[in-house]
Tab-separated table of C-alpha atoms in Angstrom:
chain	number	residue	atom	x	y	z
J	1	UNK	CA	97.157	115.220	96.098
J	2	UNK	CA	95.267	116.085	99.271
J	3	UNK	CA	94.414	112.421	99.949
J	4	UNK	CA	98.109	111.413	99.689
J	5	UNK	CA	97.066	108.071	98.146
J	6	UNK	CA	100.137	107.269	96.045
J	7	UNK	CA	98.640	104.256	94.176
J	8	UNK	CA	95.480	106.228	93.316
J	9	UNK	CA	97.545	109.215	92.188
J	10	UNK	CA	99.779	107.035	89.993
J	11	UNK	CA	96.731	105.542	88.236
J	12	UNK	CA	96.030	108.985	86.773
J	13	UNK	CA	99.077	108.723	84.489
J	14	UNK	CA	99.697	106.841	81.248
J	15	UNK	CA	102.147	103.957	81.666
J	16	UNK	CA	104.741	105.883	79.611
J	17	UNK	CA	104.043	109.335	81.094
J	18	UNK	CA	106.783	111.841	81.910
J	19	UNK	CA	107.057	114.333	84.779
J	20	UNK	CA	109.619	117.123	84.808
J	21	UNK	CA	110.280	119.088	87.996
J	22	UNK	CA	112.376	122.251	87.973
J	23	UNK	CA	112.888	125.065	90.430
J	24	UNK	CA	113.652	125.154	94.116
J	25	UNK	CA	112.480	121.740	95.351
J	26	UNK	CA	115.578	120.267	97.027
J	27	UNK	CA	116.701	116.902	95.704
J	28	UNK	CA	113.629	116.393	93.532
J	29	UNK	CA	114.400	118.251	90.294
J	30	UNK	CA	114.681	116.115	87.195
J	31	UNK	CA	112.698	114.148	84.643
J	32	UNK	CA	110.819	111.023	85.693
J	33	UNK	CA	109.488	108.635	83.039
J	34	UNK	CA	107.196	105.651	83.321
J	35	UNK	CA	104.545	104.735	85.872
J	36	UNK	CA	106.917	103.008	88.361
J	37	UNK	CA	109.242	106.035	88.533
J	38	UNK	CA	106.306	108.427	88.826
J	39	UNK	CA	104.912	106.408	91.730
J	40	UNK	CA	108.334	106.565	93.441
J	41	UNK	CA	108.485	110.342	92.873
J	42	UNK	CA	105.095	110.919	94.475
J	43	UNK	CA	105.922	108.568	97.335
J	44	UNK	CA	109.181	110.429	97.943
J	45	UNK	CA	107.465	113.810	97.880
J	46	UNK	CA	104.007	113.717	99.457
J	47	UNK	CA	104.492	110.295	101.041
J	48	UNK	CA	106.923	111.770	103.572
J	49	UNK	CA	104.384	114.253	104.914
J	50	UNK	CA	101.938	113.644	107.746
J	51	UNK	CA	99.487	116.001	106.039
J	52	UNK	CA	99.404	117.814	102.711
J	53	UNK	CA	96.994	120.435	101.389
J	54	UNK	CA	96.623	122.817	98.470
J	55	UNK	CA	95.367	126.399	98.405
J	56	UNK	CA	95.133	129.344	96.014
J	57	UNK	CA	94.447	126.920	93.181
J	58	UNK	CA	93.906	128.280	89.681
J	59	UNK	CA	93.403	126.281	86.484
J	60	UNK	CA	92.858	127.032	82.830
J	61	UNK	CA	91.878	124.139	80.583
J	62	UNK	CA	91.972	123.810	76.802
J	63	UNK	CA	90.764	120.776	74.884
J	64	UNK	CA	91.575	119.945	71.284
J	65	UNK	CA	90.425	116.542	70.099
J	66	UNK	CA	91.878	113.812	72.315
J	67	UNK	CA	94.320	116.152	74.108
J	68	UNK	CA	93.630	118.497	77.005
J	69	UNK	CA	96.149	120.926	78.488
J	70	UNK	CA	95.707	122.140	82.059
J	71	UNK	CA	97.792	125.109	83.189
J	72	UNK	CA	97.647	125.669	86.920
J	73	UNK	CA	99.167	127.470	89.852
J	74	UNK	CA	98.801	126.542	93.494
J	75	UNK	CA	100.344	126.801	96.920
J	76	UNK	CA	100.885	123.824	99.170
J	77	UNK	CA	101.355	123.255	102.892
J	78	UNK	CA	102.523	120.131	104.636
J	79	UNK	CA	104.056	118.836	107.830
J	80	UNK	CA	106.937	116.403	108.263
J	81	UNK	CA	108.281	115.078	111.552
J	82	UNK	CA	111.787	115.599	110.113
J	83	UNK	CA	111.660	119.111	108.592
J	84	UNK	CA	108.580	120.528	110.345
J	85	UNK	CA	106.212	122.824	108.488
J	86	UNK	CA	106.699	122.964	104.712
J	87	UNK	CA	105.118	125.341	102.207
J	88	UNK	CA	105.648	126.280	98.604
J	89	UNK	CA	104.250	127.482	95.297
J	90	UNK	CA	104.015	125.692	91.950
J	91	UNK	CA	103.342	126.626	88.326
J	92	UNK	CA	102.286	123.429	86.553
J	93	UNK	CA	101.195	122.159	83.173
J	94	UNK	CA	99.535	118.788	82.609
J	95	UNK	CA	98.849	117.302	79.197
J	96	UNK	CA	96.054	114.747	79.302
J	97	UNK	CA	95.265	112.252	76.561
J	98	UNK	CA	91.919	110.551	76.130
J	99	UNK	CA	92.553	106.805	76.424
J	100	UNK	CA	89.535	104.531	76.196
J	101	UNK	CA	86.987	106.051	78.556
J	102	UNK	CA	89.545	107.932	80.675
J	103	UNK	CA	91.691	111.037	80.546
J	104	UNK	CA	95.229	110.187	81.666
J	105	UNK	CA	98.247	112.445	82.160
J	106	UNK	CA	100.828	111.934	79.412
J	107	UNK	CA	103.176	114.761	80.405
J	108	UNK	CA	103.447	116.938	83.466
J	109	UNK	CA	105.780	119.823	84.277
J	110	UNK	CA	106.167	121.523	87.653
J	111	UNK	CA	108.120	124.694	88.256
J	112	UNK	CA	108.448	124.959	92.033
J	113	UNK	CA	108.899	128.693	92.510
J	114	UNK	CA	108.948	128.672	96.324
J	115	UNK	CA	109.841	125.905	98.784
J	116	UNK	CA	110.333	126.477	102.523
J	117	UNK	CA	111.077	124.015	105.315
J	118	UNK	CA	110.903	124.941	108.994
J	119	UNK	CA	114.034	122.860	109.783
J	120	UNK	CA	115.921	122.384	106.496
J	121	UNK	CA	118.048	119.259	106.210
J	122	UNK	CA	120.924	119.593	103.765
């Protein structure tokens, strides 16, 4: 996420992966399925920022066979020339599946618990 490389980020997902976003992220809540839609989601979210960084990251990981579940929490900060400084908090869960020699995200869920914009556009 910190690198903001949308194509590289999208390659971390299975072609039929699903992302669900809930919470207080304006205009972004919903379920996104398939690699093309996931790439559009990431481009619409972090692609609009001049910078993007994470902090207060916490992860717990469990692995059972070819499936790994990562529960995480983190805060993010960003800057946009349109809305100014942005910050928020996320509770996330990623389910990875072992495919060939890689671990790819099959399902991801974000609960955005806090989202603030310096100059909100509604």
